[in-house]
mmCIF file of C-alpha atoms in Angstrom:
data_model
loop_
_atom_site.group_PDB
_atom_site.id
_atom_site.type_symbol
_atom_site.label_atom_id
_atom_site.label_comp_id
_atom_site.label_asym_id
_atom_site.label_seq_id
_atom_site.Cartn_x
_atom_site.Cartn_y
_atom_site.Cartn_z
ATOM 1 C CA MET A 1 -49.891 175.440 101.536
ATOM 2 C CA SER A 2 -48.606 171.888 102.004
ATOM 3 C CA SER A 3 -46.564 170.795 104.985
ATOM 4 C CA ALA A 4 -43.492 170.444 102.730
ATOM 5 C CA GLU A 5 -43.762 174.126 101.831
ATOM 6 C CA GLN A 6 -44.268 175.186 105.446
ATOM 7 C CA THR A 7 -41.390 173.193 106.903
ATOM 8 C CA PRO A 8 -37.992 174.731 106.235
ATOM 9 C CA ASP A 9 -35.567 172.293 104.668
ATOM 10 C CA ALA A 10 -31.974 172.350 105.867
ATOM 11 C CA THR A 11 -30.744 171.623 102.338
ATOM 12 C CA SER A 12 -32.630 174.441 100.625
ATOM 13 C CA ALA A 13 -31.751 178.107 100.470
ATOM 14 C CA ALA A 14 -33.556 181.057 101.949
ATOM 15 C CA PRO A 15 -36.870 181.984 100.336
ATOM 16 C CA GLY A 16 -36.969 184.550 97.599
ATOM 17 C CA PRO A 17 -37.047 184.683 93.842
ATOM 18 C CA ARG A 18 -34.832 182.200 92.015
ATOM 19 C CA PRO A 19 -32.028 183.998 90.158
ATOM 20 C CA GLY A 20 -32.136 183.726 86.387
ATOM 21 C CA ARG A 21 -28.615 182.284 86.411
ATOM 22 C CA LEU A 22 -29.786 179.406 88.574
ATOM 23 C CA THR A 23 -32.712 178.716 86.248
ATOM 24 C CA ALA A 24 -30.396 178.847 83.230
ATOM 25 C CA ALA A 25 -27.949 176.424 84.889
ATOM 26 C CA ALA A 26 -30.823 174.050 85.650
ATOM 27 C CA ALA A 27 -32.014 174.293 82.039
ATOM 28 C CA LEU A 28 -28.540 173.468 80.710
ATOM 29 C CA CYS A 29 -28.262 170.476 83.047
ATOM 30 C CA GLY A 30 -31.696 169.320 81.938
ATOM 31 C CA LEU A 31 -30.739 169.616 78.261
ATOM 32 C CA GLU A 32 -27.555 167.646 78.869
ATOM 33 C CA ALA A 33 -29.567 164.984 80.679
ATOM 34 C CA LEU A 34 -32.025 164.724 77.811
ATOM 35 C CA ALA A 35 -29.180 164.471 75.290
ATOM 36 C CA LEU A 36 -27.503 161.684 77.266
ATOM 37 C CA ILE A 37 -30.747 159.771 77.732
ATOM 38 C CA ALA A 38 -31.699 160.184 74.055
ATOM 39 C CA GLY A 39 -28.242 159.013 72.985
ATOM 40 C CA GLY A 40 -28.512 156.026 75.294
ATOM 41 C CA VAL A 41 -31.947 155.066 74.000
ATOM 42 C CA CYS A 42 -30.683 155.434 70.424
ATOM 43 C CA MET A 43 -27.699 153.166 71.150
ATOM 44 C CA LEU A 44 -29.963 150.597 72.789
ATOM 45 C CA VAL A 45 -32.422 150.587 69.905
ATOM 46 C CA LEU A 46 -29.679 150.395 67.291
ATOM 47 C CA GLY A 47 -27.961 147.682 69.297
ATOM 48 C CA LEU A 48 -31.128 145.615 69.439
ATOM 49 C CA THR A 49 -32.510 146.248 65.950
ATOM 50 C CA GLY A 50 -29.521 147.279 63.876
ATOM 51 C CA ASP A 51 -26.307 145.549 62.916
ATOM 52 C CA PRO A 52 -23.678 146.883 65.337
ATOM 53 C CA ASP A 53 -20.148 145.474 65.500
ATOM 54 C CA SER A 54 -20.908 144.249 69.012
ATOM 55 C CA THR A 55 -24.483 143.959 70.240
ATOM 56 C CA SER A 56 -23.478 143.670 73.880
ATOM 57 C CA GLN A 57 -21.201 146.701 73.603
ATOM 58 C CA ALA A 58 -24.006 148.796 72.065
ATOM 59 C CA GLU A 59 -26.445 147.708 74.761
ATOM 60 C CA THR A 60 -23.953 148.355 77.560
ATOM 61 C CA GLY A 61 -23.059 151.752 76.106
ATOM 62 C CA GLY A 62 -26.725 152.676 75.793
ATOM 63 C CA ALA A 63 -27.501 151.644 79.360
ATOM 64 C CA THR A 64 -24.455 153.562 80.596
ATOM 65 C CA LEU A 65 -25.506 156.749 78.795
ATOM 66 C CA ILE A 66 -29.019 156.467 80.243
ATOM 67 C CA ALA A 67 -27.607 155.977 83.739
ATOM 68 C CA LEU A 68 -25.252 158.940 83.280
ATOM 69 C CA GLY A 69 -28.194 161.040 82.063
ATOM 70 C CA VAL A 70 -29.957 160.567 85.377
ATOM 71 C CA ILE A 71 -27.216 162.493 87.224
ATOM 72 C CA PRO A 72 -27.670 165.863 85.474
ATOM 73 C CA LEU A 73 -31.444 165.300 85.476
ATOM 74 C CA LEU A 74 -31.460 165.032 89.273
ATOM 75 C CA ALA A 75 -29.055 167.965 89.491
ATOM 76 C CA ALA A 76 -31.345 170.094 87.299
ATOM 77 C CA ARG A 77 -34.316 169.275 89.517
ATOM 78 C CA GLY A 78 -32.274 170.077 92.616
ATOM 79 C CA LEU A 79 -31.150 173.393 91.147
ATOM 80 C CA LEU A 80 -34.737 174.349 90.354
ATOM 81 C CA LEU A 81 -35.733 173.469 93.916
ATOM 82 C CA ARG A 82 -32.696 175.399 95.221
ATOM 83 C CA ARG A 83 -31.006 172.455 96.915
ATOM 84 C CA GLY A 84 -27.365 173.078 97.769
ATOM 85 C CA TRP A 85 -26.319 169.455 97.120
ATOM 86 C CA SER A 86 -27.292 169.749 93.443
ATOM 87 C CA ARG A 87 -24.446 172.098 92.574
ATOM 88 C CA GLY A 88 -21.792 169.367 92.961
ATOM 89 C CA PRO A 89 -23.271 166.882 90.475
ATOM 90 C CA ALA A 90 -24.036 169.745 88.098
ATOM 91 C CA ILE A 91 -20.422 170.975 88.177
ATOM 92 C CA ILE A 92 -19.090 167.436 87.753
ATOM 93 C CA THR A 93 -21.336 166.982 84.715
ATOM 94 C CA GLN A 94 -19.929 170.143 83.120
ATOM 95 C CA ILE A 95 -16.342 169.103 83.848
ATOM 96 C CA MET A 96 -16.975 165.637 82.364
ATOM 97 C CA ALA A 97 -18.401 167.242 79.222
ATOM 98 C CA LEU A 98 -15.200 169.180 78.481
ATOM 99 C CA PRO A 99 -13.018 166.174 77.468
ATOM 100 C CA VAL A 100 -15.897 164.851 75.357
ATOM 101 C CA ALA A 101 -16.130 168.239 73.630
ATOM 102 C CA TRP A 102 -12.364 168.218 73.069
ATOM 103 C CA THR A 103 -12.553 164.758 71.488
ATOM 104 C CA LEU A 104 -15.384 165.888 69.202
ATOM 105 C CA LEU A 105 -13.434 169.005 68.224
ATOM 106 C CA ARG A 106 -10.445 166.885 67.185
ATOM 107 C CA SER A 107 -12.582 164.673 64.938
ATOM 108 C CA SER A 108 -13.974 165.520 61.515
ATOM 109 C CA GLY A 109 -17.233 166.340 59.792
ATOM 110 C CA ALA A 110 -20.430 167.015 61.706
ATOM 111 C CA LEU A 111 -18.810 166.127 65.024
ATOM 112 C CA ILE A 112 -16.863 169.404 65.102
ATOM 113 C CA PRO A 113 -19.976 171.633 65.417
ATOM 114 C CA ALA A 114 -21.304 169.213 68.050
ATOM 115 C CA GLY A 115 -18.041 169.635 69.955
ATOM 116 C CA ILE A 116 -18.317 173.423 69.739
ATOM 117 C CA VAL A 117 -21.877 173.352 71.066
ATOM 118 C CA LEU A 118 -20.951 170.973 73.879
ATOM 119 C CA ALA A 119 -17.937 173.085 74.861
ATOM 120 C CA VAL A 120 -20.023 176.260 74.930
ATOM 121 C CA VAL A 121 -22.740 174.569 77.002
ATOM 122 C CA ALA A 122 -20.221 173.121 79.477
ATOM 123 C CA VAL A 123 -18.284 176.376 79.970
ATOM 124 C CA THR A 124 -21.515 178.371 80.234
ATOM 125 C CA GLY A 125 -22.839 175.885 82.780
ATOM 126 C CA LEU A 126 -19.661 176.158 84.843
ATOM 127 C CA VAL A 127 -19.780 179.952 84.798
ATOM 128 C CA LEU A 128 -23.427 179.925 85.869
ATOM 129 C CA LEU A 129 -22.817 177.379 88.638
ATOM 130 C CA ILE A 130 -19.842 179.113 90.231
ATOM 131 C CA ASN A 131 -21.485 182.532 90.087
ATOM 132 C CA ALA A 132 -21.919 184.229 93.467
ATOM 133 C CA ALA A 133 -25.655 184.763 92.941
ATOM 134 C CA THR A 134 -26.102 181.057 92.253
ATOM 135 C CA THR A 135 -24.160 179.907 95.296
ATOM 136 C CA GLU A 136 -26.025 182.396 97.485
ATOM 137 C CA ALA A 137 -29.395 181.255 96.126
ATOM 138 C CA LEU A 138 -28.444 177.664 96.919
ATOM 139 C CA GLY A 139 -27.468 178.594 100.465
ATOM 140 C CA ILE A 140 -23.818 177.682 99.950
ATOM 141 C CA ARG A 141 -21.472 179.743 102.081
ATOM 142 C CA GLY A 142 -17.799 180.227 101.344
ATOM 143 C CA ARG A 143 -15.013 179.699 103.803
ATOM 144 C CA ALA A 144 -14.933 181.969 106.818
#
């Protein structure tokens, strides 16, 4: 056993099995992170090799999506490691996804199913993150 496993961490929850809801929330955050990073890489590549309206705008948008993808990626890792701090960025990611889903739902074509999927993922993520078993597993206590 390493010294990191032996030393209790003030930011981690009590030992025990990780609830399935916490694992599912981490998986959703990880999927959102991968989608953001993949979208950012795609925008960067298309901005550099394609014929966008504005090359600098495509590159900036791609870099922004990659940077935003790091947040849910770190949150997913924190959730898997049962770190209490990770719940905040994970919840913020879900809340930020809801207006994007709404915008996709109000568009046309293939964007509507994408909006439905994003809305379902965001609401499911929120439900999993505010669940009592999740907050308890993360060592987050409510108000006294």
